[in-house]
Tab-separated table of C-alpha atoms in Angstrom:
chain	number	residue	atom	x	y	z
A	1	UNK	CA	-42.193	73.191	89.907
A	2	UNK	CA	-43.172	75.654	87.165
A	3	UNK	CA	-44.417	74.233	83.684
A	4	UNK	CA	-42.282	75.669	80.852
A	5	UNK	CA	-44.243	75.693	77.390
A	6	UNK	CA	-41.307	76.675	75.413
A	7	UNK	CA	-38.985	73.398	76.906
A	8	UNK	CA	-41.843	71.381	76.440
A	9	UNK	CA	-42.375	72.218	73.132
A	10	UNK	CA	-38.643	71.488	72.668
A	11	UNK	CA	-38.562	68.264	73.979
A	12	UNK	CA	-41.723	66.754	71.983
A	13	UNK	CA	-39.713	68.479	68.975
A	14	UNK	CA	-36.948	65.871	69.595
A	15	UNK	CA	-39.104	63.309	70.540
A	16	UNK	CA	-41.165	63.656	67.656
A	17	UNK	CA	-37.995	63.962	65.278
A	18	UNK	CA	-37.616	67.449	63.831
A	19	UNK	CA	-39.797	67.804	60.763
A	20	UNK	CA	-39.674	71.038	58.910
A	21	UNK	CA	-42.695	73.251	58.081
A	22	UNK	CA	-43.931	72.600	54.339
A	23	UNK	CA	-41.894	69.157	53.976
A	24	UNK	CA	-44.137	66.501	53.001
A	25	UNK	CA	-43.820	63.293	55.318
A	26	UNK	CA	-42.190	60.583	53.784
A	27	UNK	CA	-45.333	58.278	54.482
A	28	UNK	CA	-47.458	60.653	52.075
A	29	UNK	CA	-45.038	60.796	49.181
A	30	UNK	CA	-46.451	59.317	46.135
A	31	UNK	CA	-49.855	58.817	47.795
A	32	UNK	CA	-52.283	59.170	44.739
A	33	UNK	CA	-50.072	56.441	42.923
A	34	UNK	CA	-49.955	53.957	45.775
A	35	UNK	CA	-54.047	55.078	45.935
A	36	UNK	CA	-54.033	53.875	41.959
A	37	UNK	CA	-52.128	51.255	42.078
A	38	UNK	CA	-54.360	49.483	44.760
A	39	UNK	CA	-57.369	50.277	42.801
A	40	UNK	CA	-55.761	48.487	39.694
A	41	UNK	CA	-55.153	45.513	41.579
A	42	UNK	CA	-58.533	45.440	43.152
A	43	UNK	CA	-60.185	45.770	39.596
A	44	UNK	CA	-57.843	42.768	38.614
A	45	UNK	CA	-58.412	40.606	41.180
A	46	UNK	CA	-62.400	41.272	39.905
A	47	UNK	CA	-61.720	40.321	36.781
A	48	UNK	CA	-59.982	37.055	37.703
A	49	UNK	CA	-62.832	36.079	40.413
A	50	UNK	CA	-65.075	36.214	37.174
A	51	UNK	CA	-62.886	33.706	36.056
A	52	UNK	CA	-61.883	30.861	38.656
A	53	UNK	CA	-64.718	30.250	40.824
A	54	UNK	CA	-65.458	28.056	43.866
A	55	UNK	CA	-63.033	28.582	46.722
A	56	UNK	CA	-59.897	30.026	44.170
A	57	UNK	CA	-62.925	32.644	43.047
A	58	UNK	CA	-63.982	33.388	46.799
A	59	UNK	CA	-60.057	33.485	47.579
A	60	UNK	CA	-60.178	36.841	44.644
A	61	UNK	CA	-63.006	38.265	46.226
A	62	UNK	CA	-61.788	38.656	49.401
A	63	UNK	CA	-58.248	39.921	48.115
A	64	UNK	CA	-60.201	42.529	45.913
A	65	UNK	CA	-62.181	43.930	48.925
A	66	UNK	CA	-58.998	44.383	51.029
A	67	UNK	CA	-57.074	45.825	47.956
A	68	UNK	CA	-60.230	48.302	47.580
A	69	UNK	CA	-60.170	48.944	51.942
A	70	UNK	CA	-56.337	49.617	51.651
A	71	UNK	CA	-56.786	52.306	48.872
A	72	UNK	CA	-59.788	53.724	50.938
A	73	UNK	CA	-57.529	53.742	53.794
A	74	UNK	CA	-54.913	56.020	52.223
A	75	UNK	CA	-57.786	57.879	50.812
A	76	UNK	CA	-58.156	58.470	54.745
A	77	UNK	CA	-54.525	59.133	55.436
A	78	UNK	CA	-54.909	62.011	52.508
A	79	UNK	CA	-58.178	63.365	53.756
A	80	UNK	CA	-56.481	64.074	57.244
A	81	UNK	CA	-53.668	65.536	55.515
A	82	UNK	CA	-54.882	67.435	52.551
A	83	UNK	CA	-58.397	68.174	54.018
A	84	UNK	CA	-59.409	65.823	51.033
A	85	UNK	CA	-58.926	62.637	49.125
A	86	UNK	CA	-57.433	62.184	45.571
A	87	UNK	CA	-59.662	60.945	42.759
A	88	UNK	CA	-58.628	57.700	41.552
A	89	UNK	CA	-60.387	55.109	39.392
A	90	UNK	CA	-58.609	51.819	38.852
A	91	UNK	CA	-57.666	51.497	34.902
A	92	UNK	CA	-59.543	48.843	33.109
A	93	UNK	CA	-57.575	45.796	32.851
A	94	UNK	CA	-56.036	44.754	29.810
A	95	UNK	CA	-57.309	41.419	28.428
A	96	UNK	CA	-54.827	38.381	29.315
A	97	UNK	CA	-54.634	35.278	30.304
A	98	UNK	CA	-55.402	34.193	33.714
A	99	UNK	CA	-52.022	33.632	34.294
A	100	UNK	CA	-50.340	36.617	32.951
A	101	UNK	CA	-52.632	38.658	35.359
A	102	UNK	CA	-52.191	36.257	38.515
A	103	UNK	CA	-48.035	37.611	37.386
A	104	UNK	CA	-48.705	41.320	37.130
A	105	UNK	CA	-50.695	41.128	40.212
A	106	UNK	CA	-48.048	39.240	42.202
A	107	UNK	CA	-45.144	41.866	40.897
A	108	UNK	CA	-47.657	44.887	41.719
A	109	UNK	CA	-48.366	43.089	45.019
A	110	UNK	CA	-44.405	43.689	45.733
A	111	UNK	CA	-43.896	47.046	45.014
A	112	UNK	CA	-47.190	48.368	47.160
A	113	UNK	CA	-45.235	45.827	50.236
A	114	UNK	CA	-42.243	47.903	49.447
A	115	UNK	CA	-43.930	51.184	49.343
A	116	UNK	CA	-45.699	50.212	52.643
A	117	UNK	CA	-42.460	49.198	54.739
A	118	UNK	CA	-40.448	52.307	53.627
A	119	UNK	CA	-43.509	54.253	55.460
A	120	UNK	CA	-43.427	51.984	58.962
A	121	UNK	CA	-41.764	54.499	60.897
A	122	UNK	CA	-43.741	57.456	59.963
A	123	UNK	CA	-44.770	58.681	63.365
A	124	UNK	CA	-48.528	59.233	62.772
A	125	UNK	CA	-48.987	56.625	60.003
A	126	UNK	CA	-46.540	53.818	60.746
A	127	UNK	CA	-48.552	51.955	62.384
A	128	UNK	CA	-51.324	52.080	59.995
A	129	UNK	CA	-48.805	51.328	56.967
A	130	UNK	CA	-47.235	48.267	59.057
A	131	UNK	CA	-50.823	46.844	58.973
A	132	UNK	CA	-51.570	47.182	55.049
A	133	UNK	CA	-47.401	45.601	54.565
A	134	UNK	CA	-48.747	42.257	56.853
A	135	UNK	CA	-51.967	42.419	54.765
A	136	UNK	CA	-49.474	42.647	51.540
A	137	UNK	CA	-47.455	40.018	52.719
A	138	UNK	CA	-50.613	37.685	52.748
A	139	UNK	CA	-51.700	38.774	49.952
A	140	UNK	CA	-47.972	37.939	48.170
A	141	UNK	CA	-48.649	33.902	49.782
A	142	UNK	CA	-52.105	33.786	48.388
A	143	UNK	CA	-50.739	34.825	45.008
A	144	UNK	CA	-48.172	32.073	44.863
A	145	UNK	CA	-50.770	29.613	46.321
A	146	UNK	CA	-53.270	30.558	43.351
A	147	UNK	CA	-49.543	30.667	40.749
A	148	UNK	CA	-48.551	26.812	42.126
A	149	UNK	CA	-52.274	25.671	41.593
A	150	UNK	CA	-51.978	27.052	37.575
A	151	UNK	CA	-48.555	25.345	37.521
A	152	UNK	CA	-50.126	21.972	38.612
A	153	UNK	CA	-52.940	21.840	36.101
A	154	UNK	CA	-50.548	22.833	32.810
């Protein structure tokens, strides 16, 4: 049997699902913002471990390192395909209360899960993307957790 580049070539085409030359993947669109928007809730959930502390301030910690690992993780994704990563800085924080924040971040934690599940079945990334939505998904629980324990003490 004789190899045959050019059917071969054809068939991981099809496989693959045709993507055309210069077309951005769908799983890279709006990368820097997604990249932003992570570091903004990362620099939140900062500011509201300096405020709650014992296990509600550990709980932030932990939620601002992952934010911070999933925007280094895209920062990854656009290093492999840009040959570099966007600049971002997380915007300061506007002062509010704790519970105005422990909103925002819940409503920001939403969209990124959103932005993360329309990129699942990107055929390099969707796997990677599909990890950071389950981490998201946690991250929405723990929010509601840290809401209902506000709610209790008003």
């Amino acid at each position: 049997m004789e190899y045959d580049s050019g059917k071969a070539a054809r068939v991981w085409q099809r496989v693959q699902g045709e993507k055309k030359e210069g077309q951005p993947s769908p799983a890279t669109e709006n990368l820097p913002a997604l990249i932003m928007e992570q570091m903004q809730l990362s620099n939140a959930y900062r500011q509201l471990a300096d405020r709650m502390h014992g296990k509600d301030g550990a709980v932030l910690i932990r939620l601002a390192r992952e934010a911070n690992a999933q925007a280094v993780c895209m920062k990854g994704i656009a290093t492999l395909i840009n040959g570099f990563a966007p600049r971002s800085a997380g915007a300061p924080q506007q002062q509010s209360n704790t519970d105005a924040i422990l909103r925002r971040c819940y409503g920001a934690e939403l969209r990124m899960l959103k932005a993360y599940e329309n990129r699942t079945t990107d055929a390099e990334y969707g796997p990677v993307f599909e990890r950071m939505a389950a981490r998201g998904r946690e991250h929405c629980c723990t929010l509601l957790e840290l809401i209902g324990k506000m709610g209790k003490t008003n």
